[in-house]
Each structure stands twice: as structure tokens, then as C-alpha cells.
Coordinates of C-alpha atoms in Angstrom, one line a residue:
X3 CA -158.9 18.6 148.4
X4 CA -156.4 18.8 151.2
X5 CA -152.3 18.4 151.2
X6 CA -150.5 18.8 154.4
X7 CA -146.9 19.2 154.9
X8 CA -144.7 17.7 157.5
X9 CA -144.7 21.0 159.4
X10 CA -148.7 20.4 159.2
X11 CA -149.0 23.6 157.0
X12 CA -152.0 22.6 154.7
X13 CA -152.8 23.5 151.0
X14 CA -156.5 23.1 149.3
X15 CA -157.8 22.9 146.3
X16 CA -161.4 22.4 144.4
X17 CA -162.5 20.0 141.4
X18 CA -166.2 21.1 141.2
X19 CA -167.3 17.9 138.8
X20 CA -170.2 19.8 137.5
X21 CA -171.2 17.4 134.4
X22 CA -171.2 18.1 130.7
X23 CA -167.9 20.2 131.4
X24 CA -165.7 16.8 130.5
X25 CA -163.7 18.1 133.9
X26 CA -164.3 14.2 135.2
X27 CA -166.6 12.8 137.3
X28 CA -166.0 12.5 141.2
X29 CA -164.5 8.9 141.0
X30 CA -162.7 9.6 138.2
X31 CA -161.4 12.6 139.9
X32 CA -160.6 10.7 143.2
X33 CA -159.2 7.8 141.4
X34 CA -156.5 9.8 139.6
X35 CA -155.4 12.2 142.9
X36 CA -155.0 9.1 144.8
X37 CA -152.7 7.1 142.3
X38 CA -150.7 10.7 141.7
X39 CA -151.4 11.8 145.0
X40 CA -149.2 8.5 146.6
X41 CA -146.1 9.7 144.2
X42 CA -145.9 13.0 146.0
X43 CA -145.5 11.8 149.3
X44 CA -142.0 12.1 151.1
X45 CA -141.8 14.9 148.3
X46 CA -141.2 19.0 148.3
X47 CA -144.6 19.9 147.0
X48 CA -143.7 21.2 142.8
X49 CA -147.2 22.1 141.5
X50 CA -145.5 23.0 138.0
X51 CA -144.7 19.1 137.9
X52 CA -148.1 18.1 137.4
X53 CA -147.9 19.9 134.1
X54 CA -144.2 21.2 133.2
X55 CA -141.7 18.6 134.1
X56 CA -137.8 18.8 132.9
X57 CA -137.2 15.4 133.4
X58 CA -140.2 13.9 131.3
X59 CA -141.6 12.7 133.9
X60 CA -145.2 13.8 133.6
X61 CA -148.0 11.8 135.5
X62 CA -150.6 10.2 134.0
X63 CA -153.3 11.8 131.8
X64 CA -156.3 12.2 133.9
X65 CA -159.0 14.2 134.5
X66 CA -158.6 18.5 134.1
X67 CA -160.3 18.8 136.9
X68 CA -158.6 16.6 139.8
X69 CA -155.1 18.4 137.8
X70 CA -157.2 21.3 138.5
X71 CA -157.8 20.6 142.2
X72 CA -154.6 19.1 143.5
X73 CA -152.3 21.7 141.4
X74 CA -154.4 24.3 143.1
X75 CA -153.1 22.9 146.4
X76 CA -149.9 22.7 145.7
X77 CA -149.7 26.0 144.6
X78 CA -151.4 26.6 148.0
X79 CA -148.8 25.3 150.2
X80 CA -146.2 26.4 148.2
X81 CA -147.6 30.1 148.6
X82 CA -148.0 29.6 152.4
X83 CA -144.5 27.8 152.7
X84 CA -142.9 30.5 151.2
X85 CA -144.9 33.3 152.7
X86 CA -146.4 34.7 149.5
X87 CA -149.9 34.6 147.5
X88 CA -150.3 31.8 144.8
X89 CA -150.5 34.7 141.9
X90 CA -146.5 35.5 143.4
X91 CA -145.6 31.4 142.9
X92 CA -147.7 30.9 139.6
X93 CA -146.2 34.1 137.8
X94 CA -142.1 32.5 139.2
X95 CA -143.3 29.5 137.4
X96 CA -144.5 31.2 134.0
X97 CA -140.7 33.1 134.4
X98 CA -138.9 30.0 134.8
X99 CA -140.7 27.0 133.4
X100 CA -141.5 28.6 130.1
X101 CA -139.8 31.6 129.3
X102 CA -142.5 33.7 128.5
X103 CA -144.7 36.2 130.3
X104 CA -146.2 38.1 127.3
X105 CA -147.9 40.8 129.6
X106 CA -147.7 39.4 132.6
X107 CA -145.2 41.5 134.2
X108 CA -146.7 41.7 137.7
X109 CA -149.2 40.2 139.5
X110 CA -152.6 42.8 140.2
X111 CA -153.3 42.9 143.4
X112 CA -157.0 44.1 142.9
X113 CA -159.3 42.0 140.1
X114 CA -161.7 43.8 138.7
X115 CA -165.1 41.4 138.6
X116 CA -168.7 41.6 136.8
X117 CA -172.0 41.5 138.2
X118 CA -174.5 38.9 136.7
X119 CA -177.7 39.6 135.4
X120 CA -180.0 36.9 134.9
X121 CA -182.6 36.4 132.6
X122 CA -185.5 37.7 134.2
X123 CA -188.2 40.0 133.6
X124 CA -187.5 43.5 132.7
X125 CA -188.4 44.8 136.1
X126 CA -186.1 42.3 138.0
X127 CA -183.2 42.9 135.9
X128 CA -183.1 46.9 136.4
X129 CA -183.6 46.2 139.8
X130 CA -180.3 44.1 139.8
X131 CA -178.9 46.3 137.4
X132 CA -179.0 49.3 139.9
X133 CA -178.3 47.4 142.4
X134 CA -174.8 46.7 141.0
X135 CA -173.7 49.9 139.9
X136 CA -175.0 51.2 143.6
X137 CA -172.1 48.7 144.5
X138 CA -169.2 50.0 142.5
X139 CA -169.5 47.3 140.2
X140 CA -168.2 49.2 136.3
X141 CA -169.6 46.1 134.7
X142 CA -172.9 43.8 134.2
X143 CA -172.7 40.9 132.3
X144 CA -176.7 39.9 130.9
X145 CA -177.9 36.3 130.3
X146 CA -179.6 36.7 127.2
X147 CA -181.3 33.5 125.3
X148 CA -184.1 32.3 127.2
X149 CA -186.5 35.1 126.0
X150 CA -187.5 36.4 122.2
X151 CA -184.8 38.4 120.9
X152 CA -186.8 41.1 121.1
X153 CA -187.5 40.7 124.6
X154 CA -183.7 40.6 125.3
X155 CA -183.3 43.7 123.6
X156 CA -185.9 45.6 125.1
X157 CA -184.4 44.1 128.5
X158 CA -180.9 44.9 128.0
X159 CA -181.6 48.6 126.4
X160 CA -184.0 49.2 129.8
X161 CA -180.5 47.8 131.5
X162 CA -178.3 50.1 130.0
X163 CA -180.5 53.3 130.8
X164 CA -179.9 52.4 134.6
X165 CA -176.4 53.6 134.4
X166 CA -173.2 54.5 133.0
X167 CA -172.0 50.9 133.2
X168 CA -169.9 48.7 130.6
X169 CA -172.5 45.2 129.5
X170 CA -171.4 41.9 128.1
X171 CA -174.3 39.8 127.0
X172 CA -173.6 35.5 127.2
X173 CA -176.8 33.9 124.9
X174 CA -174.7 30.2 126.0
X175 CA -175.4 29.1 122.4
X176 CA -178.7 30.0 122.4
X177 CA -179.4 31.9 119.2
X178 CA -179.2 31.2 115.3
X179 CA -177.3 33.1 112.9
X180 CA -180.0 35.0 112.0
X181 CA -181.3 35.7 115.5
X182 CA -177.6 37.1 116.7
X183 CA -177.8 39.4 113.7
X184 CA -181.0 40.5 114.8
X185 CA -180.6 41.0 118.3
X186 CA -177.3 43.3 117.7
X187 CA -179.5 45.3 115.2
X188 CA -182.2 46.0 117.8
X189 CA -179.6 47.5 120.3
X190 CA -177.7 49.3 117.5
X191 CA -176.7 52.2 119.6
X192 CA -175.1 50.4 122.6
X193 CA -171.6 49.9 122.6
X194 CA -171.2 46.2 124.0
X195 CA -167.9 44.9 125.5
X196 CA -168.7 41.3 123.8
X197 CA -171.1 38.6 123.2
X198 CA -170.4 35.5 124.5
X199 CA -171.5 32.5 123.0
X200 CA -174.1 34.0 120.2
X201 CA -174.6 30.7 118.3
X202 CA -173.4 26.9 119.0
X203 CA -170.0 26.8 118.2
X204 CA -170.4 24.8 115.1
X205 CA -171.9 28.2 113.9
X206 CA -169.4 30.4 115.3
X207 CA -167.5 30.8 112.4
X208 CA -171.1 32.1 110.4
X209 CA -171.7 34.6 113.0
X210 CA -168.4 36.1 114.5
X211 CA -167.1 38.0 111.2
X212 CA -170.5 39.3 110.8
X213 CA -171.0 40.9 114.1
X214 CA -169.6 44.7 115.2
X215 CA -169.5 43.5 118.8
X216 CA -166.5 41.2 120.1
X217 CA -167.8 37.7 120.2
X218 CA -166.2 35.6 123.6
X219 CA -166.4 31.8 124.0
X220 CA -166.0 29.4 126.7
X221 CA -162.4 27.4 126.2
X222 CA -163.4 23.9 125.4
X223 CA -160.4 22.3 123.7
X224 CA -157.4 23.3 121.3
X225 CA -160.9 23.6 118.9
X226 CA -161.2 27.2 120.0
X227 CA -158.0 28.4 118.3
X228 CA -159.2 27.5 114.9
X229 CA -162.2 29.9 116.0
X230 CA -159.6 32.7 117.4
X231 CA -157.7 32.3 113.9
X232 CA -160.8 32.3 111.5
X233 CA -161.8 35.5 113.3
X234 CA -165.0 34.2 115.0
X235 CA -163.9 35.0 118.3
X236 CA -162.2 37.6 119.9
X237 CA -162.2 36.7 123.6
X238 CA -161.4 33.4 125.7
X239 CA -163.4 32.6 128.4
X240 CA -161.6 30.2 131.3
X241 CA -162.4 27.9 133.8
X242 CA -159.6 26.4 135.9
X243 CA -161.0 22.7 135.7
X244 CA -161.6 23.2 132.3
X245 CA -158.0 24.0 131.5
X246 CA -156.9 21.7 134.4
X247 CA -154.7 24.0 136.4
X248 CA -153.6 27.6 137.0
X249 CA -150.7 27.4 135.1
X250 CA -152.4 25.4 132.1
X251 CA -154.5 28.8 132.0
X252 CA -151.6 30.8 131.7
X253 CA -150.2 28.9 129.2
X254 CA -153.1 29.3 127.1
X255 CA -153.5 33.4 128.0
X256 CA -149.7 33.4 126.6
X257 CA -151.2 31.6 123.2
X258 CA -153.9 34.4 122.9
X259 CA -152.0 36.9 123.7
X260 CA -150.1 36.3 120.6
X261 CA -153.3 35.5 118.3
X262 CA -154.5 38.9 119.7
X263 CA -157.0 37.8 121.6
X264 CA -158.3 38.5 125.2
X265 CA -159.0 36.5 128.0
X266 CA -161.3 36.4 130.7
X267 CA -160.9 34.4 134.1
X268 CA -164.5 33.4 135.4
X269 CA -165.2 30.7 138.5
X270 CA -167.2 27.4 137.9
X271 CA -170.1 27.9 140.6
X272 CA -167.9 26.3 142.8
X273 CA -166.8 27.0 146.6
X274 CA -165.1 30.2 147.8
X275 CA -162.0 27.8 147.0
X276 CA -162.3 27.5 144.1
X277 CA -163.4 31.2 143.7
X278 CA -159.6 32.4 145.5
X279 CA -158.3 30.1 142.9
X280 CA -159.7 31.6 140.1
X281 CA -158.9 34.8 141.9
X282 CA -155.0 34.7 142.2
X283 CA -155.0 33.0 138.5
X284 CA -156.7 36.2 137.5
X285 CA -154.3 38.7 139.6
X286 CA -151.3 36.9 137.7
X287 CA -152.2 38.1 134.3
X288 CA -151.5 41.5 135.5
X289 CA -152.8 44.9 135.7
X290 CA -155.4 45.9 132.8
X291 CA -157.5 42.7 132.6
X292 CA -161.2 42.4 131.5
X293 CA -163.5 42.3 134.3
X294 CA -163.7 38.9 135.6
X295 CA -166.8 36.5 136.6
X296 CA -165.9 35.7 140.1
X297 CA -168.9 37.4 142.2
X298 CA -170.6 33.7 142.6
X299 CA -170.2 33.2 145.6
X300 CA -173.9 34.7 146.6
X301 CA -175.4 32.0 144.2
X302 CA -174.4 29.2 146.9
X303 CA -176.6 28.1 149.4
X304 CA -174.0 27.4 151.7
X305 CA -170.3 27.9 151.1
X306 CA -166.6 26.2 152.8
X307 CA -165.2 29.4 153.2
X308 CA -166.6 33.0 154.2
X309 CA -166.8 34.4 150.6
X310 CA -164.0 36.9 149.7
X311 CA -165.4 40.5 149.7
X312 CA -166.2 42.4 146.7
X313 CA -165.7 46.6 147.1
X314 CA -166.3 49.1 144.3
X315 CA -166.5 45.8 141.8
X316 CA -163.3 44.5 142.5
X317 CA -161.4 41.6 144.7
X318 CA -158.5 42.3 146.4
X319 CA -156.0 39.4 146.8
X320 CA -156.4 38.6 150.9
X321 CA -153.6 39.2 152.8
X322 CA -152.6 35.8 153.9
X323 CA -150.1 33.7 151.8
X324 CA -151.2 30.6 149.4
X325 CA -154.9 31.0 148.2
X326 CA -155.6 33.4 151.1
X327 CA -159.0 31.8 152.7
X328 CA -158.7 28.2 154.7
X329 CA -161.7 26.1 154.6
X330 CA -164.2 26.5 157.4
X331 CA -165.6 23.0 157.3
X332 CA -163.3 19.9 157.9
X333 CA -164.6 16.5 158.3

């Protein structure tokens, strides 16, 4: 998604409609951008409008994801307007528009990110494994769930003999009660950051108190506090569309911050747009955050943008205001 200025500096943003997110579907997504989109023209671009208006003036409800995609933009130009990274803007905006920053006192300008391990065989997932932590990266996060528990255990414990490395297992609902019990009993020993997703989420609440680990979850709605309060869940997992903007995600970090829980910024398998996004959301939470899941880029056949690089397991913000990358491919 594209906004241009009258100086023809441009801004960009990404909606990624992957289904079964409830982040919209494409013509829902254009529909709502062009109606909004036609009430910004002949207008300083505001992203914080979209969701933080003084005046009550909010536009219509619409899909998280094109909110997502065009307040991404507009942070965009803003940044590269004013000469400084989105992270800079969206942290001004959490001063101003709300009061608060919690512990967000600065924005970092180096993210710390996870390597992903997916569920293959044993062999293939040491391979990966090394591979990573011959990269710098300081943590692996394991798909678990497709495979016997005991398979996944005997997987993740030949994992964790590969190196000194921090591992975060994400079972995406996979397991029953039981079954979560079990597999944390079969890799009693290891010391795991969290496990995201053990059980469906009606379960959640069965499994969470039970479990020595941390248990994470993706956000899905205002659901996922009653989790957070009832103990089940320690750690918030975002996605930009999901929450339907940078500052949206903010917002919410604020909320957890307060219930004393952590969050984690991860991409949606989108562009490298939509990676630099998640990126400068991430660097405006400040120094000390979890590693984030933004090395996706390599999981894309093809890409808009060269992929930001990752050294020693981290991101650096790029140099160049707004979101720092410009789309390669214009039509």
C-alpha cells in the first residue's frame, strides 16, 4: 500500500490477508482504504488518527488489517518527512496521545530476533539448530505438535545439546492437557523461555497454572486478557494486522505491562514491508525485549524489498528515515 505526498515523498505499508487471521480479506481490505483513504487527501498525513482522535472523529470500523497497512504508511511518510525512523514517530505518539509509556523510554536501535526450527526430523533440526547459533542467533524457537510427544522431546533435547542457546517451543494448539503435561515432563531438565500455544485456547486455562514453563499465546481479541488474568498465560504474542496498527500494539504492550505480562513482536509471513514494520514497532518498546520472530524473510519465494539483514541474531533499525527499506517492485 502506497501514500505519496505532494512533495512526492512516498510512504508504504502491508495488509498480508492471510485467511483464518479475521485481518480481512483483500476486497474488504481495499474497500475500506479507498473509502478512508479519499478523507485523507488534501490532508497532513496523522497516522495516530486512524486510531487516537481528539476530536471523535474516528473512521469507520473496518478491517485490522487495511488499519494495519495504511497506518503503517503513514507512520512511513511521517518518519521520512520528518527525517526520523517510524519507532522515533510511534514512541512521540505513545508520549502525547496517551500519556503513558510504561517502559518504553527509548526506542532500541538493535532487535534481538529468533531463529525457527521446524518440525522436522531430528537430523534436520540439529542441522538448523547449529546452523543458527553459528549465526549469532541466542535463540531458537521449535515447532513442536506435528510429531508424538515423545518424538518432540527427543527432538528438542538433541536441539538443546547443539548449544548454549535459549529455546521456546510453539505446539499452535496442538496438544491436550494431558499431552502438554507430558511433554514438559520428558524435558524436565531444560530450562524453556515459554511455550506457546500448548493446548487450544478453550484449554488454556487447564494447562497454564499447571505448567513450570511460561505459556505465550497469539493475541486474538480482548479474550486473551481473561487468560493473562486467570494466570494461563504469561506472554503476548503480536502481529501488526492482528492488532490493526503499530500503535494499537503499543497500546496493548502498555495493558500487559501492567498485568505483568510480556510481549513478543513477531511478523505475519509477509513482505520485507511488513517485516520493517514489525521491526520499528519492536525497536519502540525499548531496550530489554524478548527475542522477536522477524527472520521470515528467507521463507519467501520472492520478496518486494531486499530483506533487512540479520548479524549476531539481531536487526538493526536501517538508517534511512520512515520504515527504512522502499519497495523494489512498483507496478
Amino acid at each position: 500500500m502506497q501514500v505519496t505526498d505532494v512533495e512526492g515523498r512516498e510512504g508504504w505499508g502491508e495488509a498480508a490477508p492471510l485467511p483464518g487471521w479475521g485481518v480481512g480479506s483483500i476486497d474488504e481490505i481495499e474497500a475500506w482504504v479507498t473509502e478512508v483513504g479519499a478523507g485523507l487527501v488534501g490532508h497532513s498525513p496523522v497516522a495516530r488518527s486512524l486510531w487516537l482522535d481528539p476530536s471523535g472523529s474516528y473512521p469507520p470500523e473496518g478491517p485490522p488489517g487495511a488499519s494495519s497497512a495504511l497506518g503503517v504508511a503513514l507512520y512511513d511518510l511521517q518518519g521520512r518527512q520528518s527525517g526520523r525512523s517510524m519507532a522515533e514517530v510511534l514512541l512521540d505518539d505513545m508520549r502525547s496521545s496517551v500519556g503513558t509509556t510504561s517502559g518504553f523510554g527509548s526506542v532500541n536501535p538493535t532487535v534481538p530476533v529468533n531463529a525457527l526450527i521446524g518440525a522436522g526430523s531430528i537430523e534436520d533440526s540439529v542441522a538448523a539448530a547449529e546452523a543458527a547459533i553459528e549465526a549469532g542467533f541466542a535463540t531458537l524457537k521449535c515447532k513442536v505438535g506435528a510429531a508424538s510427544v515423545a518424538s518432540d522431546a527427543e527432538r528438542l533435547l538433541a536441539i538443546a545439546a547443539a548449544g548454549d542457546v535459549a529455546l521456546r517451543v510453539d505446539a499452535n494448539g496442538a496438544w491436550t492437557v494431558d499431552q502438554a503435561l507430558e511433554f514438559e515432563a520428558r524435558v524436565d531438565g531444560l530450562v524453556l523461555e515459554w511455550i506457546e500455544d500448548p493446548v487450544p485456547a478453550a484449554l488454556a486455562t487447564e494447562v497454564g497454572p499447571r505448567l513450570a514453563s511460561r505459556v505465550a499465546t497469539e493475541w486474538k481479541d480482548r479474550s486473551t486478557w481473561d487468560l493473562v488474568d486467570a494466570g494461563a498465560v504469561d506472554v503476548v504474542v503480536a502481529k501488526l494486522p492482528v492488532h490493526g496498527g503499530p500503535l494499537p500494539l503499543l497500546l496493548m504492550a502498555d495493558t500487559a505491562a501492567t498485568k505483568g505480562a510480556e510481549v513478543v513482536v513477531t511478523s505475519f509471513l509477509g513482505s520485507t514491508i511488513g517485516i520493517a514494520a514489525a521491526l520499528q514497532t519492536a525497536a519502540a518498546l525499548g531496550p530489554g525485549i524478548p527475542a522477536c520472530g522477524l527472520a521470515t524473510a528467507e521463507l519467501l519465494a520472492s520478496d518486494f524489498a531486499e530483506p533487512l539483514p540479520i548479524t549476531n541474531g539481531t536487526m538493526a533499525l536501517p538508517a534511512e528515515p520512515g520504515l527504512g527499506v522502499t519497495p523494489t517492485v512498483h507496478e
